[in-house]
mmCIF file of C-alpha atoms in Angstrom:
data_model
loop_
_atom_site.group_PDB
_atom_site.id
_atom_site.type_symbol
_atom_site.label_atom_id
_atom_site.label_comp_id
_atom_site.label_asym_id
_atom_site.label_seq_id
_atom_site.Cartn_x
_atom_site.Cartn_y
_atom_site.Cartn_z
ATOM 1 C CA UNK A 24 2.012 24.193 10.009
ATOM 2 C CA UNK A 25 -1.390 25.569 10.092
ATOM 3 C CA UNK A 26 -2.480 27.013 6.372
ATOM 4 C CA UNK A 27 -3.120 30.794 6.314
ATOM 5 C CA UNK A 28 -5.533 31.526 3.311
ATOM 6 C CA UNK A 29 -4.710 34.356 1.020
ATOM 7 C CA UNK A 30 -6.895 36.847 -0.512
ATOM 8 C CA UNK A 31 -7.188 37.138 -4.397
ATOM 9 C CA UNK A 32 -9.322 39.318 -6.343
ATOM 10 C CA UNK A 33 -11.239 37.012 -8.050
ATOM 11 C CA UNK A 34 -9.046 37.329 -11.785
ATOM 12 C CA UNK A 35 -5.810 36.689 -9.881
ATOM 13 C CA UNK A 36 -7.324 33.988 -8.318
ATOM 14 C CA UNK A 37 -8.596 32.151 -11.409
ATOM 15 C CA UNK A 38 -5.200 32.628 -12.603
ATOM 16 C CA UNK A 39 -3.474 31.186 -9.820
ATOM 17 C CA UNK A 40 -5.536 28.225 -9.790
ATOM 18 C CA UNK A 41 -4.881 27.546 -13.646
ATOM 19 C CA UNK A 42 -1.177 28.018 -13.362
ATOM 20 C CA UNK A 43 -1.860 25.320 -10.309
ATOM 21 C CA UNK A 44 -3.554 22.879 -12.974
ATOM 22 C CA UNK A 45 -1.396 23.592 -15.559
ATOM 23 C CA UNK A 46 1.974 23.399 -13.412
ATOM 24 C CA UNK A 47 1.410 20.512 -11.437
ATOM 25 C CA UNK A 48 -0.341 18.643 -14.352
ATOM 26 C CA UNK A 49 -3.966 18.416 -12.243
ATOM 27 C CA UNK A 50 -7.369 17.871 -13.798
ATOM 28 C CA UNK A 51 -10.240 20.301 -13.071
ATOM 29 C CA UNK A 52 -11.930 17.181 -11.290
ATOM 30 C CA UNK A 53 -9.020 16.754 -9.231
ATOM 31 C CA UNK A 54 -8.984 20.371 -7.773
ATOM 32 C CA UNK A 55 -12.590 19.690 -7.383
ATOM 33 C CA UNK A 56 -12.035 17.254 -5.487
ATOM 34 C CA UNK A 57 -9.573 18.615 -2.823
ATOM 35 C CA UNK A 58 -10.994 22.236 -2.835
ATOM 36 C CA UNK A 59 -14.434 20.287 -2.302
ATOM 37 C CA UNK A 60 -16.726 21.967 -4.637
ATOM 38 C CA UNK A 61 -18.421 20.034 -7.305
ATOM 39 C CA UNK A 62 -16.001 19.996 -10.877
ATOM 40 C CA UNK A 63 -18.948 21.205 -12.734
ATOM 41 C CA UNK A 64 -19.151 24.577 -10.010
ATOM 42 C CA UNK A 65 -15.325 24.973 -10.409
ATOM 43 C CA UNK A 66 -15.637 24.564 -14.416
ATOM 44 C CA UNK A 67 -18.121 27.087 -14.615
ATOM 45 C CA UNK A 68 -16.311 29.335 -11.341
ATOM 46 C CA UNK A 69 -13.155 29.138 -14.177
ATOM 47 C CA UNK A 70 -15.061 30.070 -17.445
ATOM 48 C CA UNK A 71 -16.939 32.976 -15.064
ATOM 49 C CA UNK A 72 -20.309 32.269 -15.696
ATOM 50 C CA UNK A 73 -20.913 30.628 -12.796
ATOM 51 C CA UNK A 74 -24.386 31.797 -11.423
ATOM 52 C CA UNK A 75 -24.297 30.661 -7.833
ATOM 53 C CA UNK A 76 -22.121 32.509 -4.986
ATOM 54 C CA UNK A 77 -19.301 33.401 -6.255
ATOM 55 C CA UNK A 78 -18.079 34.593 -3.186
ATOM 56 C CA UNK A 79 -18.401 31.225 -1.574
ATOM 57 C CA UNK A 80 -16.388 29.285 -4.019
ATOM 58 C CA UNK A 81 -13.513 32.034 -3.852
ATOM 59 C CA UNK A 82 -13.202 31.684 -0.541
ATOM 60 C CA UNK A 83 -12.807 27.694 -0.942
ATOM 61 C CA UNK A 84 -10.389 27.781 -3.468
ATOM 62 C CA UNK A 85 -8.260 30.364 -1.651
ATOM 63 C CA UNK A 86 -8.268 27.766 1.344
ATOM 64 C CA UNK A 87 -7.451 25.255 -1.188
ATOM 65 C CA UNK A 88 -4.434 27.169 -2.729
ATOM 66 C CA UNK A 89 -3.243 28.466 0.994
ATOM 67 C CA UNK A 90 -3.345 24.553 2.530
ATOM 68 C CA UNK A 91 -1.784 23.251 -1.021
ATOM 69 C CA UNK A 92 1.404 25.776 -0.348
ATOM 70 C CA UNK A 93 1.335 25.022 3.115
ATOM 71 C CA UNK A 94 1.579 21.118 2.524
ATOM 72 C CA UNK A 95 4.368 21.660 -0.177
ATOM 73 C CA UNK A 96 6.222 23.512 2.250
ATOM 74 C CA UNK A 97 6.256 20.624 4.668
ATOM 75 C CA UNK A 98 6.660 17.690 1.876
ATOM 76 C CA UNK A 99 10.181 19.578 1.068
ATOM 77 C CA UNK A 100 11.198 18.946 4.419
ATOM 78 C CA UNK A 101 9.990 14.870 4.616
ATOM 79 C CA UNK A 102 12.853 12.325 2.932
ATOM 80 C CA UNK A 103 11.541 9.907 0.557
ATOM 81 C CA UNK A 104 11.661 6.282 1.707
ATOM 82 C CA UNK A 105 14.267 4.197 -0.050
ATOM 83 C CA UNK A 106 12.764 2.899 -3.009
ATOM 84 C CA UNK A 107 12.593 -1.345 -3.193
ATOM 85 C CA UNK A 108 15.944 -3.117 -1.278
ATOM 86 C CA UNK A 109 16.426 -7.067 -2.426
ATOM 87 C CA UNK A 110 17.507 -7.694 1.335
ATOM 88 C CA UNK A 111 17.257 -11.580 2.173
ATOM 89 C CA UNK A 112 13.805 -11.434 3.053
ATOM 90 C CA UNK A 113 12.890 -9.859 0.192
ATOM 91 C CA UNK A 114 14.519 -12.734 -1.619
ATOM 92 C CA UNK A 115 13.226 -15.355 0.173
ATOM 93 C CA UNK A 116 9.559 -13.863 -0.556
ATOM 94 C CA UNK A 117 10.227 -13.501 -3.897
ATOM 95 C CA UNK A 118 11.170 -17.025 -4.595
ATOM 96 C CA UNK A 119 8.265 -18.128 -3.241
ATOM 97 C CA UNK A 120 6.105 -16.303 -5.388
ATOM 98 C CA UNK A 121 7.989 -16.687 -8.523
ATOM 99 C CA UNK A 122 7.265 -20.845 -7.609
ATOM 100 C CA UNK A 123 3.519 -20.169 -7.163
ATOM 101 C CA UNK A 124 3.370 -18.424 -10.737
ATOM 102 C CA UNK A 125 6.051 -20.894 -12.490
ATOM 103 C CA UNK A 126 4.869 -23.884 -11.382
ATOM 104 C CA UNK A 127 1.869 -22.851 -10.707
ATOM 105 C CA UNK A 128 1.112 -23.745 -6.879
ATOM 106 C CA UNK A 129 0.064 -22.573 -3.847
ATOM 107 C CA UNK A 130 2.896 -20.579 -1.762
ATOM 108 C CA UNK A 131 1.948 -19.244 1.860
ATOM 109 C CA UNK A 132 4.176 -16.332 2.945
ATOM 110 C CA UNK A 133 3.114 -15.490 6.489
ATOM 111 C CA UNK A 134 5.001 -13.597 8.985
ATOM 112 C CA UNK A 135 5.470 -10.577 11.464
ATOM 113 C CA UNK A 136 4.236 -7.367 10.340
ATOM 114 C CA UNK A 137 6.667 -5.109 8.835
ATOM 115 C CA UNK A 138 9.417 -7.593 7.515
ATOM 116 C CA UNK A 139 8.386 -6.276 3.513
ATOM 117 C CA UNK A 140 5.871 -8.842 2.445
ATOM 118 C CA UNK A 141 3.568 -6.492 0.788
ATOM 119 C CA UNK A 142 6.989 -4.476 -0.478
ATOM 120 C CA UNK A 143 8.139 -8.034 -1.816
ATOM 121 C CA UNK A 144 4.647 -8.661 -3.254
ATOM 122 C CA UNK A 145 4.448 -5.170 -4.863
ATOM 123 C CA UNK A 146 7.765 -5.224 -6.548
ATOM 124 C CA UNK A 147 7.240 -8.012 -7.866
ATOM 125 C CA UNK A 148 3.826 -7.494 -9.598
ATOM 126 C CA UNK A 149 5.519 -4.258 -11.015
ATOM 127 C CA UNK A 150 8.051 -6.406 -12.788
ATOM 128 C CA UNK A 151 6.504 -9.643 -14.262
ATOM 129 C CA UNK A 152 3.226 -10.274 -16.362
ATOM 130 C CA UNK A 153 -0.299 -11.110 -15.144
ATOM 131 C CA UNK A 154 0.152 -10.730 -11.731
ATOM 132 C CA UNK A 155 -2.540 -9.342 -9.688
ATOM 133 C CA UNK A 156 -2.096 -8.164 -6.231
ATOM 134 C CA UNK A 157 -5.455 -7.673 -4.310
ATOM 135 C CA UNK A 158 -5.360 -6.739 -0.348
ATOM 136 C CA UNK A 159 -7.914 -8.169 1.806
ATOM 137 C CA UNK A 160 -9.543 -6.737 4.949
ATOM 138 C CA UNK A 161 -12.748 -7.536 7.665
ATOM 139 C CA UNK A 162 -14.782 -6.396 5.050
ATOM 140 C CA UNK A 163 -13.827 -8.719 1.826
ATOM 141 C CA UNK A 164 -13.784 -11.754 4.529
ATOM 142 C CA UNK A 165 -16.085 -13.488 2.631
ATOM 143 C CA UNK A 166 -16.328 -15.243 -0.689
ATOM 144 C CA UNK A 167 -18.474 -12.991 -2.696
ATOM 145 C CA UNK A 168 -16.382 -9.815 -1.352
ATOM 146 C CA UNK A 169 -13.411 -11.253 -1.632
ATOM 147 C CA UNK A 170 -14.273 -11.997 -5.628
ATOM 148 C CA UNK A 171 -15.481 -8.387 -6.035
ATOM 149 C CA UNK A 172 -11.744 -7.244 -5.223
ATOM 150 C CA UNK A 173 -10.159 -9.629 -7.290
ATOM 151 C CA UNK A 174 -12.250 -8.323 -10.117
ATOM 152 C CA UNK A 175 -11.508 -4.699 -9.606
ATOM 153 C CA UNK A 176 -7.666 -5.373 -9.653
ATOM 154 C CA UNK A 177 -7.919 -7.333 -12.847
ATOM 155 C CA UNK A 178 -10.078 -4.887 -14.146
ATOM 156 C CA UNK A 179 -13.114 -7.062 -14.624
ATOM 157 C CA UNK A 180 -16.431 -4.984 -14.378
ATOM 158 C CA UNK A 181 -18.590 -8.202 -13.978
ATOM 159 C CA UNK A 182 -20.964 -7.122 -11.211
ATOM 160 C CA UNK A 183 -23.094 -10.185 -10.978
ATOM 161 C CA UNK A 184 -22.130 -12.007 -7.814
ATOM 162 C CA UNK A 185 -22.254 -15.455 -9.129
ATOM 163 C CA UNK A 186 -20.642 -15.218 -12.296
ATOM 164 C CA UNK A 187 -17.745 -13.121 -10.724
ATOM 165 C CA UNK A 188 -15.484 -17.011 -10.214
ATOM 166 C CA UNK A 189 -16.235 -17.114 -14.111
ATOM 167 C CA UNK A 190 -15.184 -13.939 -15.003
ATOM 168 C CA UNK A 191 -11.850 -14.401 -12.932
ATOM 169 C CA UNK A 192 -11.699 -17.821 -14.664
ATOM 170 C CA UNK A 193 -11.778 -16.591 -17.975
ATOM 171 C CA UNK A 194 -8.872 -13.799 -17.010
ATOM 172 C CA UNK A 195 -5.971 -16.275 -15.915
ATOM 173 C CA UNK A 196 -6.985 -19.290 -18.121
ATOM 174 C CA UNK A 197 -3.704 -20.032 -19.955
ATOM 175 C CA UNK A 198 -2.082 -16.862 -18.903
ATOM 176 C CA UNK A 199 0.538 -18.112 -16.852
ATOM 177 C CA UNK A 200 -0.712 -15.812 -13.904
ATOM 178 C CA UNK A 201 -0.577 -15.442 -9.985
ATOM 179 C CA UNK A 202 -3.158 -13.949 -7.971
ATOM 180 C CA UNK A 203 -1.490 -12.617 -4.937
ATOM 181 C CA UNK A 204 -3.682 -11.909 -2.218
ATOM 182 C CA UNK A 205 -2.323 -9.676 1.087
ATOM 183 C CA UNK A 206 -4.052 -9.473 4.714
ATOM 184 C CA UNK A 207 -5.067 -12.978 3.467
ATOM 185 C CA UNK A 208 -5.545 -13.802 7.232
ATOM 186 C CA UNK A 209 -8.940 -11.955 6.953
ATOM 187 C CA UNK A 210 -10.714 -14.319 4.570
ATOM 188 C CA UNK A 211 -13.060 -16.843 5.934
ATOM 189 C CA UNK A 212 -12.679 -20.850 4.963
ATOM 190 C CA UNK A 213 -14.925 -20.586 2.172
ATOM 191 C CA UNK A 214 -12.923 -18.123 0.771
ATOM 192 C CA UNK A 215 -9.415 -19.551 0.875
ATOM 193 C CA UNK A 216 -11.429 -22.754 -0.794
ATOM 194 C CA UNK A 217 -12.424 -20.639 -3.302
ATOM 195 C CA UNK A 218 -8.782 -19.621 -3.828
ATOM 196 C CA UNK A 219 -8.265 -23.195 -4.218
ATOM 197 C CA UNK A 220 -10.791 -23.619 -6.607
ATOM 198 C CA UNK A 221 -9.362 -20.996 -8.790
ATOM 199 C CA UNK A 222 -6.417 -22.847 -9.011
ATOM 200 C CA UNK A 223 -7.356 -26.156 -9.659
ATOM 201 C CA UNK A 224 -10.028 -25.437 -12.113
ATOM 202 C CA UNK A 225 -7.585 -22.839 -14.065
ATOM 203 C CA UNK A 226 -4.196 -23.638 -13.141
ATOM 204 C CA UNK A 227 -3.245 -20.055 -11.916
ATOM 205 C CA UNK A 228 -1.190 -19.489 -9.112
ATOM 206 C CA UNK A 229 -2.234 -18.122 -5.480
ATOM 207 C CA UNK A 230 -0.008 -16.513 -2.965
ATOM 208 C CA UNK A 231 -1.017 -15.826 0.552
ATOM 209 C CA UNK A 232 0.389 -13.599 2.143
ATOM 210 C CA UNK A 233 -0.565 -12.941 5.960
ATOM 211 C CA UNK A 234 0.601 -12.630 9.444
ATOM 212 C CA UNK A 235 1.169 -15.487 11.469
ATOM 213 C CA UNK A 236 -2.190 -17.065 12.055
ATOM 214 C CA UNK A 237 -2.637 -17.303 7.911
ATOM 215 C CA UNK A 238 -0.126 -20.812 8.404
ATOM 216 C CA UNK A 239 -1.138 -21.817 12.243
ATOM 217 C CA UNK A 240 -5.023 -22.011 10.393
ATOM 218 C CA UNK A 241 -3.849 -24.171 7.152
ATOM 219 C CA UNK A 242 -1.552 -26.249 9.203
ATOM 220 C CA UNK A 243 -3.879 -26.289 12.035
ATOM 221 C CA UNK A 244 -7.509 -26.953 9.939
ATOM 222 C CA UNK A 245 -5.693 -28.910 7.416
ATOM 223 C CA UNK A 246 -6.162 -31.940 9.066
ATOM 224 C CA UNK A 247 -10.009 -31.353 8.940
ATOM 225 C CA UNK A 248 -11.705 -32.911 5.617
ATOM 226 C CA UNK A 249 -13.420 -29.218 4.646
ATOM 227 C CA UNK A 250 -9.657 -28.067 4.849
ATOM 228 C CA UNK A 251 -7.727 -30.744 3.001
ATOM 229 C CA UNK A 252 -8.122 -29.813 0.283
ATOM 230 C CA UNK A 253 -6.116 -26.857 0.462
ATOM 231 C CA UNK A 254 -3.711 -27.870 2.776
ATOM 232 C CA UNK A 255 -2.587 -30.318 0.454
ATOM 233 C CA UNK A 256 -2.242 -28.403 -2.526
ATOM 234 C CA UNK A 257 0.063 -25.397 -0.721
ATOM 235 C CA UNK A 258 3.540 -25.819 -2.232
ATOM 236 C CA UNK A 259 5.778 -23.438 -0.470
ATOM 237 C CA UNK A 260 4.808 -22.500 3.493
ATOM 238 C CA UNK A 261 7.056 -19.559 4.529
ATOM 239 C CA UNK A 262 6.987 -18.570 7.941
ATOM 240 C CA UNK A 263 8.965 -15.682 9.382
ATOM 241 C CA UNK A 264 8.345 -14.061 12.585
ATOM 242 C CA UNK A 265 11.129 -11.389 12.819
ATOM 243 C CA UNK A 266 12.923 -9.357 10.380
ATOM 244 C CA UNK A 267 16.836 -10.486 9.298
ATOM 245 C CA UNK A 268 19.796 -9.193 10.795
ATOM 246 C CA UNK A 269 20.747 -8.331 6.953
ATOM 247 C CA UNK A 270 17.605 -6.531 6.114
ATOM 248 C CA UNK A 271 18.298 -4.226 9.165
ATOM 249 C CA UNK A 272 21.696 -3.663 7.912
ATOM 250 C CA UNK A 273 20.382 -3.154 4.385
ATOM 251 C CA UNK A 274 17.835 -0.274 5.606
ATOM 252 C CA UNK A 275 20.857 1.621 7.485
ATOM 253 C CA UNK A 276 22.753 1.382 4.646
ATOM 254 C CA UNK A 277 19.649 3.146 2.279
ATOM 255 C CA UNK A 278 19.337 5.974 4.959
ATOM 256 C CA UNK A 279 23.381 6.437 5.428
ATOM 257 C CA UNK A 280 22.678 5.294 9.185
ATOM 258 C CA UNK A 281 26.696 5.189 9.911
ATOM 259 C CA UNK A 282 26.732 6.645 13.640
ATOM 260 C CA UNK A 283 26.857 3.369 16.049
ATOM 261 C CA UNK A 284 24.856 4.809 18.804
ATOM 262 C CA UNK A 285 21.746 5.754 15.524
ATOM 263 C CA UNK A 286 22.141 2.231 14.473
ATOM 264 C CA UNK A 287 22.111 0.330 17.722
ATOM 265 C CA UNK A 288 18.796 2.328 18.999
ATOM 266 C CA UNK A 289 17.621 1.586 15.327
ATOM 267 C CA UNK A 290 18.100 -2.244 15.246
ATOM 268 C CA UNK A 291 16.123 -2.316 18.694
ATOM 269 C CA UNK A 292 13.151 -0.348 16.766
ATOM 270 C CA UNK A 293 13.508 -3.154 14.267
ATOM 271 C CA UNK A 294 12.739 -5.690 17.228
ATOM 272 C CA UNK A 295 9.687 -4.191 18.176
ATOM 273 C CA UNK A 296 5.865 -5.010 16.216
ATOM 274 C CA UNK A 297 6.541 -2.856 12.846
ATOM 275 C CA UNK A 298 9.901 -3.332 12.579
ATOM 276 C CA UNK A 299 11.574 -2.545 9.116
ATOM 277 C CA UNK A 300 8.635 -0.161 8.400
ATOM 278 C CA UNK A 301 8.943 0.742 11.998
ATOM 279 C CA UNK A 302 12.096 1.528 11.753
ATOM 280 C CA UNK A 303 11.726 3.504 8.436
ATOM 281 C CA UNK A 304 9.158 5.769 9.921
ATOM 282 C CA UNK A 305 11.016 6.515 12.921
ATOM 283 C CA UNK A 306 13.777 7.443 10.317
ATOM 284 C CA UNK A 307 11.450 9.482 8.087
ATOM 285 C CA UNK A 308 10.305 11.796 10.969
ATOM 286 C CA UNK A 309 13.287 12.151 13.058
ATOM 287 C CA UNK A 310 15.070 13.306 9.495
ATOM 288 C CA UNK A 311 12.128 15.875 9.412
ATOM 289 C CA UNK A 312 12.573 17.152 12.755
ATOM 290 C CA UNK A 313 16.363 17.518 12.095
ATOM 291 C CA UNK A 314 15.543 19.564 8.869
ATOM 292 C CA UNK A 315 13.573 21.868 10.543
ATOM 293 C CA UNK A 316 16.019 22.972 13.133
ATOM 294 C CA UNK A 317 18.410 23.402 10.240
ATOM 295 C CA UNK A 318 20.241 20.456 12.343
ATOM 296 C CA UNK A 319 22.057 16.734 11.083
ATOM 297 C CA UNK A 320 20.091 14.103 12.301
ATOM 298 C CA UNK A 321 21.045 12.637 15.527
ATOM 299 C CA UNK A 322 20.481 9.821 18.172
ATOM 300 C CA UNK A 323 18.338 12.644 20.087
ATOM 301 C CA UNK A 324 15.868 13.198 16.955
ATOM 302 C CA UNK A 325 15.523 9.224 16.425
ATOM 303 C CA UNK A 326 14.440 9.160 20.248
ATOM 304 C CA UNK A 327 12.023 12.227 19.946
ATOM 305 C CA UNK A 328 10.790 10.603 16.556
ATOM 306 C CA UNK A 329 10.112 7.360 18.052
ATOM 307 C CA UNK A 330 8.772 8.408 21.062
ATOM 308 C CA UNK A 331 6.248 10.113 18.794
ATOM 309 C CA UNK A 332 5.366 6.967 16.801
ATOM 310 C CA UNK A 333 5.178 4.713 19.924
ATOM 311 C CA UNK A 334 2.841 6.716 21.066
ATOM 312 C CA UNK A 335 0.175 7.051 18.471
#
């Protein structure tokens, strides 16, 4: 839906854009942000004694108000995923972290993408103490990076690069914790030994989660002397390629999938690189496409959804 902007006279507008803050519970700087003006222009644009072009900001934060309504509109029509499901994947993943902070050890969760690692991982740093969850990419491959991200989750602003292992040390010394890291196939050897370090040095627990290659490298390296170390010390190695029957089931019972031919088409999505998030998107948008014909979702919405999604 493309956002038409509307024309305010410029006390109207003010108004409308404080009934926005106020309403919606936004901070000047936020509105800032998304209108893209600086918060001290919109702060003095609000209090009118801004001294620049006044006409120029206007026109901005009409844009801004137009595209706002515009994007509401559209969010009314988009379902909400179903929140956490403790399907027998989720379980399994679970367990395995709950042993890496208990014990504590070193549990290795790797697996297809899409089977709810990171939605395992996340629930579960929502609902227990001094867990940190810190996702890795190309760019935080490294050790120093890869420190510099664990810091931020915790919280730490330590900045020097080689007392950022201290600072982390000092965080989960005695606190019964578990560093969780995600995408953890992205880190570089020296990394994952500094993982390992962390560990032995402060007893905290490490999960690694990852797709497949995360195990093939431990089990495949760990026969090399710069990777014994950490072979060695993983307690838990959980490999799963493909999601569960069950957690397929599970996800069709969240959306009210109860139509044989939906479901069948869906558990094939499922099958296919993505799958339970897959299969949740293609869900998510062919229940969008249904509202806005004013129609019940069918099997021919799933197939325009999907062949959407495929596609991209």
């Amino acid at each position: 839906m493309t956002a038409v902007a509307i024309a305010f006279p410029d006390q109207t507008l003010r108004a409308q854009v404080r009934g926005v803050i106020e309403q919606d519970d936004l901070s000047q700087a936020d509105v800032a942000r998304q209108a893209g003006v600086s918060p001290s222009t919109l702060s003095a644009w609000l209090a009118e004694t801004y001294q620049g072009n006044e006409a120029r900001i206007s026109a901005q934060l009409e844009r801004w108000l137009a595209a706002r309504h515009s994007q509401q509109q559209v969010g009314a029509t988009v379902p909400r995923m179903p929140g956490f499901l403790p399907t027998r994947s989720a379980l399994a993943f679970t367990e395995a972290l709950t042993f890496a902070q208990v014990i504590p050890e070193i549990s290795v969760i790797a697996g297809g993408a899409g089977i709810g690692k990171t939605s395992a991982a996340v629930q579960y740093a929502a609902c227990n103490p001094n867990v940190w969850l810190a996702t890795m990419d190309p760019s935080t491959a490294s050790v120093h990076p890869m420190l510099s991200e664990i810091c931020e989750v915790m919280g730490l602003m330590e900045k020097s690069a080689s007392r950022l292992a201290r600072a982390i040390g000092r965080k989960v010394a005695g606190s019964q914790g578990l560093i969780i890291i995600d995408e953890a196939q992205h880190l570089s050897t020296a990394a994952l030994d500094q993982l390992r370090s962390l560990h032995d040095r402060h007893r905290v627990g490490i999960a690694l989660l990852g797709n497949e290659t995360v195990y093939a490298r431990l089990e495949g390296d760990g026969r090399r002397a710069g990777f014994a170390q950490l072979y060695s010390r993983v307690g838990v190695r959980l490999t799963q390629h493909h999601a569960h029957p069950e957690d397929v089931q599970a996800l069709l019972d969240a959306w009210n999938v109860s139509a044989s031919d939906e479901a069948k088409f869906l558990r094939a999505v499922a099958r296919k690189p993505g799958a339970l998030r897959g299969m949740g998107k293609c869900l998510q948008l062919a229940s969008m496409l249904a509202a806005g014909h004013g129609q019940d979702r069918d099997l021919g919405h799933l197939k325009a959804a999907w062949s959407r999604l495929s596609a991209i």
